[in-house]
Coordinates of C-alpha atoms in Angstrom, one line a residue:
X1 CA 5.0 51.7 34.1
X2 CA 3.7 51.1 30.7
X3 CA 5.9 49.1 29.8
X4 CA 5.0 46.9 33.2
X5 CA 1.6 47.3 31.8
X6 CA 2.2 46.1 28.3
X7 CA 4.4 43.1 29.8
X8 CA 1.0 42.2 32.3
X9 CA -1.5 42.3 29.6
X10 CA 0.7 39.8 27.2
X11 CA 1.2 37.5 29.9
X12 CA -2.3 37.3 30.7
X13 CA -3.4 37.0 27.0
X14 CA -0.8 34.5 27.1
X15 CA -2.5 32.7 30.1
X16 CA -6.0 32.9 28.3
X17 CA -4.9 31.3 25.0
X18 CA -2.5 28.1 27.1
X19 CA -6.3 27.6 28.9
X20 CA -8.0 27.0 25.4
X21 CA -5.4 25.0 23.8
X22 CA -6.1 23.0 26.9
X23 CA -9.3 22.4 27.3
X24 CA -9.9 21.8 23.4
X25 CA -7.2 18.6 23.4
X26 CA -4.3 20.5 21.3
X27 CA -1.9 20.4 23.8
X28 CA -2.7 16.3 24.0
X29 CA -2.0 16.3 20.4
X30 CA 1.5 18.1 19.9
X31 CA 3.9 15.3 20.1
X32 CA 1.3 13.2 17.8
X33 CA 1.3 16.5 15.3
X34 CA 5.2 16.8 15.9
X35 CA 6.0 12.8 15.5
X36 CA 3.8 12.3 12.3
X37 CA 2.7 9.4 15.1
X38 CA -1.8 8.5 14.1
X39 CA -3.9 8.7 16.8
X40 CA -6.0 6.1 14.6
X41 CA -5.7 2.6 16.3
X42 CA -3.3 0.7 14.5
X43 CA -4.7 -2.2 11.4
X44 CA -4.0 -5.4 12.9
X45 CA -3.4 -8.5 10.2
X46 CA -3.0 -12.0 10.8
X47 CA -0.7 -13.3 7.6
X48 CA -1.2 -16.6 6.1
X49 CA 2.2 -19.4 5.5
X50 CA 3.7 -18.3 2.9
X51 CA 6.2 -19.6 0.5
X52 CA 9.7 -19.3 1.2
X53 CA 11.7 -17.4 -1.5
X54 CA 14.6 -19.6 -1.0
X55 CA 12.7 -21.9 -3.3
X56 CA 14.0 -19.7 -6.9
X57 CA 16.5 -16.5 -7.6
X58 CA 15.4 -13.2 -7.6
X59 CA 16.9 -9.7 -8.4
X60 CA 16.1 -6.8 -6.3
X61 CA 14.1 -5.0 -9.1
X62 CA 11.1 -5.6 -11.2
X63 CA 7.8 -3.4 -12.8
X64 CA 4.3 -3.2 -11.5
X65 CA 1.4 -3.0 -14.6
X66 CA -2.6 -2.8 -15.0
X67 CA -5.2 -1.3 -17.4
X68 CA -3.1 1.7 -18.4
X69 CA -0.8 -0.3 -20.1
X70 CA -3.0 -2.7 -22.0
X71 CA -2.1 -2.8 -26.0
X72 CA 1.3 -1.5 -25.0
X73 CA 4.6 -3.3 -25.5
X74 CA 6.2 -4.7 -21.8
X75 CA 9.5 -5.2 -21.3
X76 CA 10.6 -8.5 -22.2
X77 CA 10.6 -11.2 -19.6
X78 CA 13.9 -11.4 -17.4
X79 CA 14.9 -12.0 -13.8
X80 CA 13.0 -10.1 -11.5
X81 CA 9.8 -10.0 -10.7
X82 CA 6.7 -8.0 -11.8
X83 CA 3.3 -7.2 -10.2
X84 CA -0.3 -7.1 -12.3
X85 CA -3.2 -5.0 -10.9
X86 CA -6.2 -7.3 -11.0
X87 CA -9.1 -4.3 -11.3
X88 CA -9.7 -1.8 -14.1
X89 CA -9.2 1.2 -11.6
X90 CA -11.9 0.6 -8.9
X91 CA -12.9 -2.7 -7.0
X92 CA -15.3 -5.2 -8.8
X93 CA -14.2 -3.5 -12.1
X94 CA -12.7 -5.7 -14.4
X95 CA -9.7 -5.7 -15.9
X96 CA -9.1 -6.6 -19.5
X97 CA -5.4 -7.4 -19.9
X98 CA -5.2 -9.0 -16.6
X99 CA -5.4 -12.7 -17.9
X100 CA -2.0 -11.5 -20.5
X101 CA -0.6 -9.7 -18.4
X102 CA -0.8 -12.1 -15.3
X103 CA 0.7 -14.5 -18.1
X104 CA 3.5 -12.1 -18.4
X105 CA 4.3 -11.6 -15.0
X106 CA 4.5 -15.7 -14.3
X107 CA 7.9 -15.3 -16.9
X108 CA 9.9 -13.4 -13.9
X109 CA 11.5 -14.6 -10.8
X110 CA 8.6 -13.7 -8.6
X111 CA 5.2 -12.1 -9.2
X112 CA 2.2 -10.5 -7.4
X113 CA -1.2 -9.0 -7.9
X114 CA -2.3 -5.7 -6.5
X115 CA -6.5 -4.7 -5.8
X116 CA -8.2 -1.6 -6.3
X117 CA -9.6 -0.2 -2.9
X118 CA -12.3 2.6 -1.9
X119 CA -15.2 3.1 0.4
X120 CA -18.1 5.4 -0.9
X121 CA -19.7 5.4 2.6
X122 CA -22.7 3.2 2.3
X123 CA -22.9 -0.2 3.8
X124 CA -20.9 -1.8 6.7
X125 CA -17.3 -1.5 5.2
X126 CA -15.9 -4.5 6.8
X127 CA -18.7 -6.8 5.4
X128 CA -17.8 -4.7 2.1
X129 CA -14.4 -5.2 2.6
X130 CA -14.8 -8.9 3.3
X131 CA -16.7 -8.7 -0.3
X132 CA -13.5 -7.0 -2.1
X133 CA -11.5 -9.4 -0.8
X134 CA -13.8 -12.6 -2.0
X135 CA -14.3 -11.1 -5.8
X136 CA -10.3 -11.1 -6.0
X137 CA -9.9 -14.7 -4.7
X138 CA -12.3 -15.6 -7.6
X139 CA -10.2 -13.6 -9.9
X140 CA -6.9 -15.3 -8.5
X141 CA -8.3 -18.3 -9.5
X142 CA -10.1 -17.9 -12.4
X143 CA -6.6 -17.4 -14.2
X144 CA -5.2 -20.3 -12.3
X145 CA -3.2 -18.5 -9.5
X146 CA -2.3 -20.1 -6.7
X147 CA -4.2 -19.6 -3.5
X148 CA -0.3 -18.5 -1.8
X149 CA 0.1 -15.6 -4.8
X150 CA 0.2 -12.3 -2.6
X151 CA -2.1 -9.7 -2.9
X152 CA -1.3 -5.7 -2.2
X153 CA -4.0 -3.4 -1.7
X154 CA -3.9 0.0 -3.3
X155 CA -4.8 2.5 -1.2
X156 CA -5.3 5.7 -3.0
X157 CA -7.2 9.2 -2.9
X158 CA -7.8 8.7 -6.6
X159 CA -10.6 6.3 -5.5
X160 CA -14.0 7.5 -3.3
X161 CA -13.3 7.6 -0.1
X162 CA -16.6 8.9 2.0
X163 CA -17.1 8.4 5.9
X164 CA -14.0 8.5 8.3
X165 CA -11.2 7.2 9.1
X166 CA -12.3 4.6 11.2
X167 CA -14.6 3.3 8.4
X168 CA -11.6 3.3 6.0
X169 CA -9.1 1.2 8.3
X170 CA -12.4 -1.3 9.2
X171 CA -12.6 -1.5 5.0
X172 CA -8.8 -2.1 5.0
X173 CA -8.3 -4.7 8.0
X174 CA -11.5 -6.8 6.6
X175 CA -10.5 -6.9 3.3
X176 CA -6.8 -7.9 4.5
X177 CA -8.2 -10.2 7.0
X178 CA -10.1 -12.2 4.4
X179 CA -7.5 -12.3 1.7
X180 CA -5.1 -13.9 4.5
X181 CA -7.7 -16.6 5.7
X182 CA -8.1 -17.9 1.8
X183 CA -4.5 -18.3 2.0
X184 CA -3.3 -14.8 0.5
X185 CA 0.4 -13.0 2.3
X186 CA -1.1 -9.0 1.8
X187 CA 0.4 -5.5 1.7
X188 CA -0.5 -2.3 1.2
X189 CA 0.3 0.1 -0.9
X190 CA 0.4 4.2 -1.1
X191 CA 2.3 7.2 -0.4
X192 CA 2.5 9.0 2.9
X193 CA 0.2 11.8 2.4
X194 CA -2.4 9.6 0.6
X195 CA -2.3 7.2 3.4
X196 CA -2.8 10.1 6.0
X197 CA -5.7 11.8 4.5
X198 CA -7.8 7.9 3.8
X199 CA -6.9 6.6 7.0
X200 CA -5.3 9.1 9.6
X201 CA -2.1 7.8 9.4
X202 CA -2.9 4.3 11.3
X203 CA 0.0 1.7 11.4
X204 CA -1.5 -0.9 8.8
X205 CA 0.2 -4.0 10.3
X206 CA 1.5 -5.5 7.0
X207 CA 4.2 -4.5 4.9
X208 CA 3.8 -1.5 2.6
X209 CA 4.5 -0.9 -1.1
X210 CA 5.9 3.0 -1.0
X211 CA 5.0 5.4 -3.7
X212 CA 7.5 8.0 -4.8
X213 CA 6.1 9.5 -8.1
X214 CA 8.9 10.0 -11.1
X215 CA 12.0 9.3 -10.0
X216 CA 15.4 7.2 -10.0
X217 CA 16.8 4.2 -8.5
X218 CA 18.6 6.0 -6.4
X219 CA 15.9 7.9 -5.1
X220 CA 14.1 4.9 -4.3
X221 CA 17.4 3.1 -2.5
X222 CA 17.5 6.7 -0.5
X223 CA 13.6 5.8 0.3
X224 CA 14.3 2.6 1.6
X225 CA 16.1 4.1 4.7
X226 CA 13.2 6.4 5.8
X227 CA 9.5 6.0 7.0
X228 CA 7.2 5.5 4.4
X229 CA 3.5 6.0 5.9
X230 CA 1.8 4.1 8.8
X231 CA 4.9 4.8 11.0
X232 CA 6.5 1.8 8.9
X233 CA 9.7 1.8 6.5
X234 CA 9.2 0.3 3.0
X235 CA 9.3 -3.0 1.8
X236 CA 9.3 -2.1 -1.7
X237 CA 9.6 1.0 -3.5
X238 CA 7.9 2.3 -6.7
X239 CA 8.9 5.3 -8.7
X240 CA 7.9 6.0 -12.4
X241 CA 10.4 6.6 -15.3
X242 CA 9.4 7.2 -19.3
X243 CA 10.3 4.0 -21.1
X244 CA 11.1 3.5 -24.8
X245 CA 8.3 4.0 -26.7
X246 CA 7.4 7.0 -24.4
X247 CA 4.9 6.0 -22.1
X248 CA 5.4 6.4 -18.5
X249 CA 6.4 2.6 -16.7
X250 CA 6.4 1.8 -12.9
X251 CA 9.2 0.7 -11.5
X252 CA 10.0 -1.4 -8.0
X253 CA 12.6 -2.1 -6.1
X254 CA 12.7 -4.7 -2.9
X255 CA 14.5 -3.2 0.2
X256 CA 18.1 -4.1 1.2
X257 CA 17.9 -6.3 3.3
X258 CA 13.9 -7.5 2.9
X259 CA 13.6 -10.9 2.1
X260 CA 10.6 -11.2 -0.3
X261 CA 9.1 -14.1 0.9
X262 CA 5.4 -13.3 1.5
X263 CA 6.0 -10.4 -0.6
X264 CA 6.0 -12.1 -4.0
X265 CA 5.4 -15.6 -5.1
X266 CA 8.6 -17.6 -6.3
X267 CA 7.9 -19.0 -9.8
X268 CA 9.8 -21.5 -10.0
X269 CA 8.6 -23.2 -6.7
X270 CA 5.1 -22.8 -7.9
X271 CA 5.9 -24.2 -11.6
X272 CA 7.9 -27.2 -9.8
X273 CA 4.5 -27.7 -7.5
X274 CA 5.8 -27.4 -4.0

């Protein structure tokens, strides 16, 4: 009989608890919580023509540099392709090596800029957003870029990030939005739990720029295969390594199978002027 009893009183706790899960929405939310799938609505991005990378060669690899490594030495120009960050560490903020260093990066195979991005949670955030993107056209061209040189957005907790989700993807999409209309292919770039915490894990509807921390090649081919964040697998993939004079120096590697075109700019088709 006790036993019966203990076996009743379970059951209904049991009963009690499945009531509450319901009515507060967790049942709802399990296969979202199980998949890793957002329950944000997904970025949606309209991308610009962009230049075919038939036009020049490219090898898969290439490096990825901003303010942190102004007065240092780079590696010496080869084929590849290298990507310069355009802000001093937060949007509007200049950045003093960019003119050298953008320079530097026109001596690869392919180049790119990347764009600081945060929302401190005043203001409408896609009219902010549509701001961001305007300051780095003007940038673009101020070191005579073309208007078809693409443009990733860094999306990172290092930054403020105030508000909600739903302000942070509105930032995102505008700023996106607006680089493609002035002519700009775009990608984003973070690492899964970064992307999660700023934006609830939406699908960001361009492609994305993973972040592994210090690591190998190898560990980035092996990242290649698997979701990065937003539900999407990587076009590129960035892991850090010490180079020679100690200093730590990102790294990239392009996707098997990705075609860069939209990605990077070819050099040489820009430098032929086609």
């Amino acid at each position: 009989m006790a036993a019966k009893r203990s076996g009743w009183l379970i059951a209904m706790l049991l009963g009690v608890a499945a009531i509450v899960l319901i009515g507060t929405g967790f049942v709802n939310a399990l296969p979202s919580m199980i998949s890793g799938a957002s329950r944000q609505a997904p970025i949606v991005v309209s991308q610009p023509p962009a230049v075919d990378f038939a036009a020049g060669p490219l090898l898969d690899s290439g490096y990825d540099v901003s303010f942190p490594q102004c007065g240092r030495l780079l590696p010496a120009p080869t084929e590849g392709f290298a990507i310069v960050g355009i802000h001093g560490g937060r949007p509007f903020a200049d950045q003093p090596c960019f003119p050298d260093q953008a320079w530097w990066a026109q001596q690869h195979n392919g180049f790119a800029v990347y764009m600081n991005t945060e929302f401190t949670g005043e203001g409408d955030p896609a009219a902010l957003g549509r701001e961001m993107a305007d300051d780095v056209a003007i940038r673009i061209r101020m070191q005579y870029l073309p208007e078809q040189t693409p443009v990733w957005l860094d999306v990172e907790t290092d930054n403020y990030w105030r508000g909600t989700p739903e302000q942070h993807n509105a930032l995102i999409s505008a700023i996106a939005n607006r680089l493609t209309e002035l002519g700009h292919p775009v990608g984003v770039y973070s690492a899964p739990n970064l992307w999660r915490t700023i934006t609830g894990g939406a699908d960001p509807g361009m492609p994305i720029w993973l972040a592994i921390g210090k690591g190998t090649r190898e560990k980035a081919e092996n990242a290649c295969g698997r979701v990065g964040f937003g539900g999407q697998t990587p076009s590129l993939v960035q892991w850090v390594q010490v180079a020679e004079d100690g200093a730590l120096l990102d790294h990239n590697l392009i996707c098997p199978g990705v075609t860069p075109t939209g990605l990077l700019l070819p050099t040489s088709s820009w430098q032929a002027g086609t």
